[in-house]
Short mmCIF file of N, CA and C in Angstrom, two decimals:
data_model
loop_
_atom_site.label_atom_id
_atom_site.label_comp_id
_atom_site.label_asym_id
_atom_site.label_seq_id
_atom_site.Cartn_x
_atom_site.Cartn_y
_atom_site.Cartn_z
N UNK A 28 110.84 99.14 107.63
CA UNK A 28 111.96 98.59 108.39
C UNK A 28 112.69 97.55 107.55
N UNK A 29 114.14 97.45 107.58
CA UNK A 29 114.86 96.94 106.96
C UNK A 29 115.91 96.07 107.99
N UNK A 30 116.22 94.92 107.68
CA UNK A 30 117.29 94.29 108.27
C UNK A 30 118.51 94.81 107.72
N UNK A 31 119.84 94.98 108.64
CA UNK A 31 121.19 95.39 108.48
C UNK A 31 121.40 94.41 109.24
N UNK A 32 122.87 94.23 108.44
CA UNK A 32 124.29 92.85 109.40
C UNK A 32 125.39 93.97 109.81
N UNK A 33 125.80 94.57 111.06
CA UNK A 33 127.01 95.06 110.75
C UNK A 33 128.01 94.74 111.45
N UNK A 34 129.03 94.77 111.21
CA UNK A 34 130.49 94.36 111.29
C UNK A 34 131.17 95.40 111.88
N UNK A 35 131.75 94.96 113.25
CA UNK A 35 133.40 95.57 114.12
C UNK A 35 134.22 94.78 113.92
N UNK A 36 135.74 95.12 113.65
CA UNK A 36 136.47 94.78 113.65
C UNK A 36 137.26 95.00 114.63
N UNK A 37 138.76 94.61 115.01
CA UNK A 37 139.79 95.00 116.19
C UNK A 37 138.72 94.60 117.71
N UNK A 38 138.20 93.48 117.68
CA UNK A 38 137.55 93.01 119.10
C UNK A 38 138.43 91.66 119.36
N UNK A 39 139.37 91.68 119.39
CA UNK A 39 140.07 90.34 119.25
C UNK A 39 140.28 90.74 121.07
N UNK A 40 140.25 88.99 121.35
CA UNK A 40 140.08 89.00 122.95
C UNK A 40 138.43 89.05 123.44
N UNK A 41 137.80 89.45 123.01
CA UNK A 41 136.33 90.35 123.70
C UNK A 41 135.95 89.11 124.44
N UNK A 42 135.70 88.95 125.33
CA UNK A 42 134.92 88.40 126.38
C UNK A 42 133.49 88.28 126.27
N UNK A 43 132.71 86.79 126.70
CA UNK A 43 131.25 86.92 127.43
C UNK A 43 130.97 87.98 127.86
N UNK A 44 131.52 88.86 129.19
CA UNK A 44 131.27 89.70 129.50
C UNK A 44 131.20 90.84 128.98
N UNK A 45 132.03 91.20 128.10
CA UNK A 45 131.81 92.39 127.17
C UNK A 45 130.96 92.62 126.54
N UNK A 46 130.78 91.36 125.60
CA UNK A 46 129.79 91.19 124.27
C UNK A 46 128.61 91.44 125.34
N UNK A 47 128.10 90.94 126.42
CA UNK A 47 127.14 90.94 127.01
C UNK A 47 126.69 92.58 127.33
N UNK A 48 127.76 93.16 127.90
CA UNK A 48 127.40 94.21 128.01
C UNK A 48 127.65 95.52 126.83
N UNK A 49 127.95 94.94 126.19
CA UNK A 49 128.35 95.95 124.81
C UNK A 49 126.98 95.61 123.91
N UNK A 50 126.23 94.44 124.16
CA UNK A 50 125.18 94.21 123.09
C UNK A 50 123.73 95.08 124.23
N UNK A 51 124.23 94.79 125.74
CA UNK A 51 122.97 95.56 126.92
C UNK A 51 123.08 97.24 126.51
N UNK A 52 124.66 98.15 126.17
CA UNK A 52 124.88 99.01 125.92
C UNK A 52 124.00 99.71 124.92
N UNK A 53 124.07 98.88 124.10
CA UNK A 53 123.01 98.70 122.50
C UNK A 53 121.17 98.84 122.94
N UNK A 54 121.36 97.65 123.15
CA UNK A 54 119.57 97.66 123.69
C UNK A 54 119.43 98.80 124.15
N UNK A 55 119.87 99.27 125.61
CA UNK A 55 119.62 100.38 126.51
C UNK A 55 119.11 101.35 125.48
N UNK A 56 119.22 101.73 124.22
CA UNK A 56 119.12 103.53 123.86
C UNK A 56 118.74 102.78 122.19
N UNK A 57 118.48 101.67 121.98
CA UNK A 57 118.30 101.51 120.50
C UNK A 57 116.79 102.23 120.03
N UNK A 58 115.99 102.23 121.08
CA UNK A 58 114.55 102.61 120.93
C UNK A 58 114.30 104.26 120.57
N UNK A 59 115.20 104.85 121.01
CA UNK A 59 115.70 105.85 120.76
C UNK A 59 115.66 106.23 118.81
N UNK A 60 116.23 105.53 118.77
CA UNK A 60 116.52 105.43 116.63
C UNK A 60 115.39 104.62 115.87
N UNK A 61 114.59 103.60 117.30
CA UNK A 61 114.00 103.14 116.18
C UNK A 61 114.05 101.54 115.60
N UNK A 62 115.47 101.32 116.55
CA UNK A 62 116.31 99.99 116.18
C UNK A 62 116.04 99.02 116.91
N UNK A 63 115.89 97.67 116.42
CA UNK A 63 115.81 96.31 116.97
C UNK A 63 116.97 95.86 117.05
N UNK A 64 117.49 95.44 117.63
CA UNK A 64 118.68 94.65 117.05
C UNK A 64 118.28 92.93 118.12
N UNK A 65 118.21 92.55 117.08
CA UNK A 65 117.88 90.87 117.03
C UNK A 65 118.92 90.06 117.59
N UNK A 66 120.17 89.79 116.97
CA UNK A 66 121.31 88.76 117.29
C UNK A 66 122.06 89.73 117.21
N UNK A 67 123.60 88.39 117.97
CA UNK A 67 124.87 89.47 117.78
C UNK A 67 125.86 87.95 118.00
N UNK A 68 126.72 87.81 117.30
CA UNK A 68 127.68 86.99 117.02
C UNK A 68 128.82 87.53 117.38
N UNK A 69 130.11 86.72 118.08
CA UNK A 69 131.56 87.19 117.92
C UNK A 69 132.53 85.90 117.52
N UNK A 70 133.68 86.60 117.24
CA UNK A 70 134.74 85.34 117.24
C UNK A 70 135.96 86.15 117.76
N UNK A 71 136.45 85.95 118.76
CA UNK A 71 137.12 86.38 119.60
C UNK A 71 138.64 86.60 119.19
N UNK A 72 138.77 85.82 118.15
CA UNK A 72 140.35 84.74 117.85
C UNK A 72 140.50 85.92 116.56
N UNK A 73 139.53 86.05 115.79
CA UNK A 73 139.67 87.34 114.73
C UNK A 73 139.52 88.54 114.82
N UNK A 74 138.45 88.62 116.48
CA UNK A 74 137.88 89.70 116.56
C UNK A 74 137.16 90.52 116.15
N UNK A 75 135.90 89.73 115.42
CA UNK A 75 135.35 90.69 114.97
C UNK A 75 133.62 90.25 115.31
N UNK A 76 132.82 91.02 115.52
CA UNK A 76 131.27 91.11 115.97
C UNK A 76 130.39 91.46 114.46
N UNK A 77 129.61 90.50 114.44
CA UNK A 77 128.37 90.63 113.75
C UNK A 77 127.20 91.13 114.56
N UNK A 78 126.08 92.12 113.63
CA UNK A 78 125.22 92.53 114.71
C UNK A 78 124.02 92.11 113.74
N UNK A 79 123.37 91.68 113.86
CA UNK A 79 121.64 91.63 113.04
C UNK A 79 120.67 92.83 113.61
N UNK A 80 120.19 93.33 112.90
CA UNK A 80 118.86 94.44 113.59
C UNK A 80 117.97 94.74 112.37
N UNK A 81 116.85 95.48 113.10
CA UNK A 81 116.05 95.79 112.61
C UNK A 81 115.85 97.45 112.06
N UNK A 82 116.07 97.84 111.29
CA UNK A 82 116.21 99.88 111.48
C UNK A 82 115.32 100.46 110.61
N UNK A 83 115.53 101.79 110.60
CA UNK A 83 114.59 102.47 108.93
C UNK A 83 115.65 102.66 108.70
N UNK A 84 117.04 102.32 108.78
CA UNK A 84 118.45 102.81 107.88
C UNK A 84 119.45 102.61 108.63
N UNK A 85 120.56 102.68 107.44
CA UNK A 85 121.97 102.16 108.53
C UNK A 85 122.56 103.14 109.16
N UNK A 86 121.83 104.73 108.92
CA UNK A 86 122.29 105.64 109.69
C UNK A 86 122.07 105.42 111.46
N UNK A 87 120.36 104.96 111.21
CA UNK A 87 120.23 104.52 112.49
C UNK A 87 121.08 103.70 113.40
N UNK A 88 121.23 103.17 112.98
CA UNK A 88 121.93 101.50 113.26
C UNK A 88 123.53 102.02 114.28
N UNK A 89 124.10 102.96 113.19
CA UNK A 89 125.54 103.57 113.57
C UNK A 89 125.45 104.53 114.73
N UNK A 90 123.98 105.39 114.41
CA UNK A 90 123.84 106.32 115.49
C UNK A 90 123.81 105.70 117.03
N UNK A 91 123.08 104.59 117.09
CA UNK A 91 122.87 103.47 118.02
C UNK A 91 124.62 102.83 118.88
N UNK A 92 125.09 102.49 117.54
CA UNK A 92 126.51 102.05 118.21
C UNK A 92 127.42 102.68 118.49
N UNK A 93 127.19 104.10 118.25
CA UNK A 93 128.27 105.40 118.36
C UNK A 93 128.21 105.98 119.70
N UNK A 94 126.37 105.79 119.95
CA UNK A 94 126.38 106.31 121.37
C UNK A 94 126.72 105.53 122.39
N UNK A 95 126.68 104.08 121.64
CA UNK A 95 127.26 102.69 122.70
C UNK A 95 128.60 102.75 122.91
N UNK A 96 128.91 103.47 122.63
CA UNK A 96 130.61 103.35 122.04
C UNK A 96 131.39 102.66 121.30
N UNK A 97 130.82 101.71 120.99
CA UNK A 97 131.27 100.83 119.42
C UNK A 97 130.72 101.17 117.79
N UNK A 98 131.22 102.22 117.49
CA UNK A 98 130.71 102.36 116.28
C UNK A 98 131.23 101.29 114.87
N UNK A 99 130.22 100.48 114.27
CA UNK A 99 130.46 99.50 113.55
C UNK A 99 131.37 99.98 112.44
N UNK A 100 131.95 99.29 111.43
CA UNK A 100 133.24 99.38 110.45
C UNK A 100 132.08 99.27 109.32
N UNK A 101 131.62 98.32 109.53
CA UNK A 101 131.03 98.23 107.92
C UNK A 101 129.27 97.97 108.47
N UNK A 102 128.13 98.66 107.41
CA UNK A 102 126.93 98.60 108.13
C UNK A 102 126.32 98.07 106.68
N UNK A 103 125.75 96.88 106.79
CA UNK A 103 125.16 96.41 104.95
C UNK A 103 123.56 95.95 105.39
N UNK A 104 122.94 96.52 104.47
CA UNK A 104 121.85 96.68 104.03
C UNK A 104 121.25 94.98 103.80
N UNK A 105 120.64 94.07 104.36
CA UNK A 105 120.14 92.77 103.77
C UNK A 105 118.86 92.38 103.81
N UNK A 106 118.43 92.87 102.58
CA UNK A 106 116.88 92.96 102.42
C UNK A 106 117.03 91.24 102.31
N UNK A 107 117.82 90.44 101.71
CA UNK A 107 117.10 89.12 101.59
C UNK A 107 117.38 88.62 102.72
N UNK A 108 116.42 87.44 103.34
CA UNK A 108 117.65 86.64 104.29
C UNK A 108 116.14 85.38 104.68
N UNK A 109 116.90 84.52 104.95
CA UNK A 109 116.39 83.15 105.28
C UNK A 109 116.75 82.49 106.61
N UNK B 4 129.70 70.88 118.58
CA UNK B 4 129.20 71.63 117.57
C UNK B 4 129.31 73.20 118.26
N UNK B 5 129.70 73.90 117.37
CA UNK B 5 130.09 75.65 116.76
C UNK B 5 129.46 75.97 116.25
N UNK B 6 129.04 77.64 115.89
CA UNK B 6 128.52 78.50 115.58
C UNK B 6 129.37 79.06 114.71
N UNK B 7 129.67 79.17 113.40
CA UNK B 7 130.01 79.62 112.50
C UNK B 7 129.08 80.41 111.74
N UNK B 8 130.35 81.86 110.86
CA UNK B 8 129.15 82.85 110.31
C UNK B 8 130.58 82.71 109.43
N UNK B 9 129.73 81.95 107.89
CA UNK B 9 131.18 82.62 107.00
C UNK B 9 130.04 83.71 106.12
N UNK B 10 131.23 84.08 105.20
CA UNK B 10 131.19 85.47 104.22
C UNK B 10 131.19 84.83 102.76
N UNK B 11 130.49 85.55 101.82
CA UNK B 11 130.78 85.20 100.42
C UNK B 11 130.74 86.51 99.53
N UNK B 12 131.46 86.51 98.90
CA UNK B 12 131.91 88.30 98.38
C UNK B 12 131.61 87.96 96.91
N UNK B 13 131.36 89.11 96.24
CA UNK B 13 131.27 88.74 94.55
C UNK B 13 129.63 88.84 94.40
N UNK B 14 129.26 88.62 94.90
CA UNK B 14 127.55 88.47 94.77
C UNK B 14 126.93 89.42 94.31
N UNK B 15 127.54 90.53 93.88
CA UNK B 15 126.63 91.92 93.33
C UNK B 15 125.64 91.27 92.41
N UNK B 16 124.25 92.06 92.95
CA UNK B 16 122.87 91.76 91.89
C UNK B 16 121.75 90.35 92.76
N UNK B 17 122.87 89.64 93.55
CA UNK B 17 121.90 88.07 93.19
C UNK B 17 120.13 88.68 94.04
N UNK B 18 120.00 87.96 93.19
CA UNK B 18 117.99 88.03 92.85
C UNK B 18 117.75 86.78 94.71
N UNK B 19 116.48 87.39 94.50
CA UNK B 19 116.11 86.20 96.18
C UNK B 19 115.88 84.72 95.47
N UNK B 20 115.69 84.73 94.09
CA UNK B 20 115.93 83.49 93.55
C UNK B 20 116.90 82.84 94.00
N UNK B 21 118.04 83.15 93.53
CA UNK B 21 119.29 82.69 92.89
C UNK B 21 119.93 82.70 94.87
N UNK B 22 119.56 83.30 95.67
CA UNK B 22 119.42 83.47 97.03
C UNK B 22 119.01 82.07 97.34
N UNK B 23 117.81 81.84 97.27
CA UNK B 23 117.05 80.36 97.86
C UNK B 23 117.40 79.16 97.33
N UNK B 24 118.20 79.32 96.27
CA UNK B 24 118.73 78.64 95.33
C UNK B 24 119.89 77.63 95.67
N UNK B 25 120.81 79.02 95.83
CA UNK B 25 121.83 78.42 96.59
C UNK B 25 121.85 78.00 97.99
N UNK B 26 120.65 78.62 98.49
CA UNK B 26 120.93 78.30 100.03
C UNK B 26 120.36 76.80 100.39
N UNK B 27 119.46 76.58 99.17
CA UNK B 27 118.87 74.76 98.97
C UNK B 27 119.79 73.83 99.22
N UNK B 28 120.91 74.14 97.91
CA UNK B 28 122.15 73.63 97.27
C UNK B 28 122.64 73.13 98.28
N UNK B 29 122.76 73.66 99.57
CA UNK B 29 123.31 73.64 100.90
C UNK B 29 122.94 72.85 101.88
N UNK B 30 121.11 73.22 102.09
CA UNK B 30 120.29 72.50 102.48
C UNK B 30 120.69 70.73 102.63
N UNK B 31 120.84 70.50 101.12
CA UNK B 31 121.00 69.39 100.30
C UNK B 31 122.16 68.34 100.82
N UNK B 32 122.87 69.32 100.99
CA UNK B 32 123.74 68.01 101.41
C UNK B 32 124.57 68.43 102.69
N UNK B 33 124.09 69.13 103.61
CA UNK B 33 124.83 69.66 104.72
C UNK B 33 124.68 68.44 105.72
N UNK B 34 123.68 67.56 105.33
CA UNK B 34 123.97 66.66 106.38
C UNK B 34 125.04 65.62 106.42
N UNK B 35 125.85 65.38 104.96
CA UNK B 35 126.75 64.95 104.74
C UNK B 35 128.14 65.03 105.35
N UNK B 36 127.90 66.49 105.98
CA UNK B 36 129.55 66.49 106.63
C UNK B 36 128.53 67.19 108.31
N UNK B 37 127.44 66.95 108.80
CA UNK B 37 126.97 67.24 109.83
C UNK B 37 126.73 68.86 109.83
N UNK B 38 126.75 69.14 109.04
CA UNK B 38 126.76 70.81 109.30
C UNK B 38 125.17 71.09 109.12
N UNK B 39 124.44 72.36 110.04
CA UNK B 39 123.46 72.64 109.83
C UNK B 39 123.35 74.06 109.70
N UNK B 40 122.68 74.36 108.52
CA UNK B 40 122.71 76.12 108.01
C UNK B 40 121.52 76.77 108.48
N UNK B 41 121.35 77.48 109.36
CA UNK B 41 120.51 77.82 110.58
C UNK B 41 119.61 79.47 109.84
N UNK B 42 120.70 79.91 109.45
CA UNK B 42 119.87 81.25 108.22
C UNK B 42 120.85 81.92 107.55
N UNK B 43 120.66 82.15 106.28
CA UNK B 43 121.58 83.32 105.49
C UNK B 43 120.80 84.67 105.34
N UNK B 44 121.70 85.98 105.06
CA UNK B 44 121.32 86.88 104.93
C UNK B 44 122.24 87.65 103.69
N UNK B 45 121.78 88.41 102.60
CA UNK B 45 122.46 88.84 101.48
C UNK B 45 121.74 90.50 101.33
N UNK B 46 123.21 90.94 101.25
CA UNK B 46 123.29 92.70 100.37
C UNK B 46 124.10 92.44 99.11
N UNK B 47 123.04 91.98 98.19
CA UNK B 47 123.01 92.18 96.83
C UNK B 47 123.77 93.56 96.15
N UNK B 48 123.87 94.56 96.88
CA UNK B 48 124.41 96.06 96.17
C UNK B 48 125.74 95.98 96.55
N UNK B 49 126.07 95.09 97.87
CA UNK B 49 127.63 95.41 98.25
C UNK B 49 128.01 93.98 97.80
N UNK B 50 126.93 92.92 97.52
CA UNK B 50 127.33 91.40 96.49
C UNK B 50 127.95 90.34 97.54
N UNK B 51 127.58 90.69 99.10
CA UNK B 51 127.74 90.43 100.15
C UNK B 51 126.61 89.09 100.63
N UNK B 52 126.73 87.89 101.06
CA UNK B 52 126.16 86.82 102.21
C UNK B 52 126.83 86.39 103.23
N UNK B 53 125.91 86.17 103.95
CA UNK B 53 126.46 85.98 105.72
C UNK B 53 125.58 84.37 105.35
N UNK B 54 125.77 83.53 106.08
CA UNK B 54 125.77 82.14 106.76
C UNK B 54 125.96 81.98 107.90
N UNK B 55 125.09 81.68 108.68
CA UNK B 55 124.79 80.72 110.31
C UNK B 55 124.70 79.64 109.78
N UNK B 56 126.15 79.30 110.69
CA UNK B 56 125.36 77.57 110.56
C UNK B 56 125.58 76.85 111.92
N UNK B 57 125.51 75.84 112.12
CA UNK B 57 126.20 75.10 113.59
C UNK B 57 127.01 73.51 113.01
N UNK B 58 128.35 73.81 113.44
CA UNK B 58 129.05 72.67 112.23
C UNK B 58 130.31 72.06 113.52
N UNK B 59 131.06 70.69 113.34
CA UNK B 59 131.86 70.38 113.70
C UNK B 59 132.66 71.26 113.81
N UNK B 60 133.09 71.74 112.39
CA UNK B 60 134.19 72.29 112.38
C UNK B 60 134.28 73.87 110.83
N UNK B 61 135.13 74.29 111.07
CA UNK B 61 135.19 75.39 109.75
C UNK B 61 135.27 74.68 108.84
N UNK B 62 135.87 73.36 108.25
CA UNK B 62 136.16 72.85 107.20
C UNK B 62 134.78 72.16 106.40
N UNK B 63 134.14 71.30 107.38
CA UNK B 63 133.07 71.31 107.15
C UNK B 63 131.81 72.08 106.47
N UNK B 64 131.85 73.22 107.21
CA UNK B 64 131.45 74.40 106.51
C UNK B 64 131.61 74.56 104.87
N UNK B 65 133.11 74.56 105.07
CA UNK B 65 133.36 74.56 103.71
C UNK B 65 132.92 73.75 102.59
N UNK B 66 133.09 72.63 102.83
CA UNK B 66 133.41 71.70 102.12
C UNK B 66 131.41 71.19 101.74
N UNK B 67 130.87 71.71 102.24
CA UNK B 67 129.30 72.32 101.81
C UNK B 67 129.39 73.02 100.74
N UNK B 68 129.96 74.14 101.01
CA UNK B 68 129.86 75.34 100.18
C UNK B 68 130.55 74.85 98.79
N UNK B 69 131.60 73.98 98.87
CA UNK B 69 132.40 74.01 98.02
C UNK B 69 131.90 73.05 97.06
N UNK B 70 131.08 72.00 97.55
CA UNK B 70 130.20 71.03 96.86
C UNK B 70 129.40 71.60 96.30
N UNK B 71 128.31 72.16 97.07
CA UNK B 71 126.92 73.64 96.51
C UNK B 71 127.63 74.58 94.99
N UNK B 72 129.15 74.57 95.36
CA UNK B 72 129.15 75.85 94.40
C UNK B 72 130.15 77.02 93.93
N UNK B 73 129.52 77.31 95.63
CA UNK B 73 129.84 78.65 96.12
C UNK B 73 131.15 78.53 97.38
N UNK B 74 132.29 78.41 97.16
CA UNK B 74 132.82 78.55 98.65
C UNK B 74 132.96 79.80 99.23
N UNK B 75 132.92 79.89 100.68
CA UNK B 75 132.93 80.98 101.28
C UNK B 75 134.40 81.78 101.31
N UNK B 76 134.32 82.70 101.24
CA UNK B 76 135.56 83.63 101.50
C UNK B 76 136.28 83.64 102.86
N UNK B 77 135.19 83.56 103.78
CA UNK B 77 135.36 83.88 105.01
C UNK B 77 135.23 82.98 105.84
N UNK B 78 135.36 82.09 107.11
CA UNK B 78 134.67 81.27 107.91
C UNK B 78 135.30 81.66 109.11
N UNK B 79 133.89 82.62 109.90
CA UNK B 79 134.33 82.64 111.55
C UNK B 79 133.70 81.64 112.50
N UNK B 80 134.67 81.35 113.39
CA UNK B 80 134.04 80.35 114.15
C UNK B 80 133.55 81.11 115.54
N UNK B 81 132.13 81.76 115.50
CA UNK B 81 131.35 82.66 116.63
C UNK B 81 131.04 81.64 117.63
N UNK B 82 131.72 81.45 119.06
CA UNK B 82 131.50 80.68 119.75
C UNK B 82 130.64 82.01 120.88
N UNK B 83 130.54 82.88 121.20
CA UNK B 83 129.84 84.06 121.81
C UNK B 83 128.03 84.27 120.36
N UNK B 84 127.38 84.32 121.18
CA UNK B 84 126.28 84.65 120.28
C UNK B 84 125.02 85.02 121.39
N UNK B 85 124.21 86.22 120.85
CA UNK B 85 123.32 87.02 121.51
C UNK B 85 121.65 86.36 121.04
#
């Protein structure tokens, strides 16, 4: 298992409520792939969502947010992290 | 105090050395402008770091980074977090 950060873009506006249920969307079916997903960050004003997780790959990771309906823009690999 | 996640681009290769290294650098004097760096995470192949921190302000942020070294490319201010 490997940690991934991945990145949506065009969420400008997103709401508590969204992120809340767009990150519950996630959980619901991540077990499915395999996936943890740990944190999730937004900034509303740029719009864009950070996701932290846990996967065996970033295929996983995408398969996870595709069926959520947010499929991520960019999915990076971060073996280091502190 | 905010939840900021900035970006630092260019990083292709860095070693978990040169990782803990800089993230010391930071350590070091973040209490100087109140900022606290909560965890980084790096994809060395895409030369990519992420930064949590919890800071007054974005400038602040910076002005860490910019002392340390390294300034960030990016600074979002994530007031939503999972």
């Amino acid at each position: 298992m490997t940690k991934f950060m991945d990145v949506h873009h065009g969420m400008v506006g997103i709401t508590d409520q969204q992120f809340h249920q767009a990150h519950a969307a996630d959980l619901a079916i991540q077990g499915d792939e395999g996936v943890t997903f740990e944190h999730a960050w937004a900034d509303p004003e740029a719009g864009i969502v950070y996701c932290l997780s846990e996967a065996p790959d970033a295929d996983a990771v995408q398969r996870v947010h595709q069926r959520a309906g947010h499929p991520a823009d960019e999915i990076h690999r971060v073996p280091l992290s502190l």
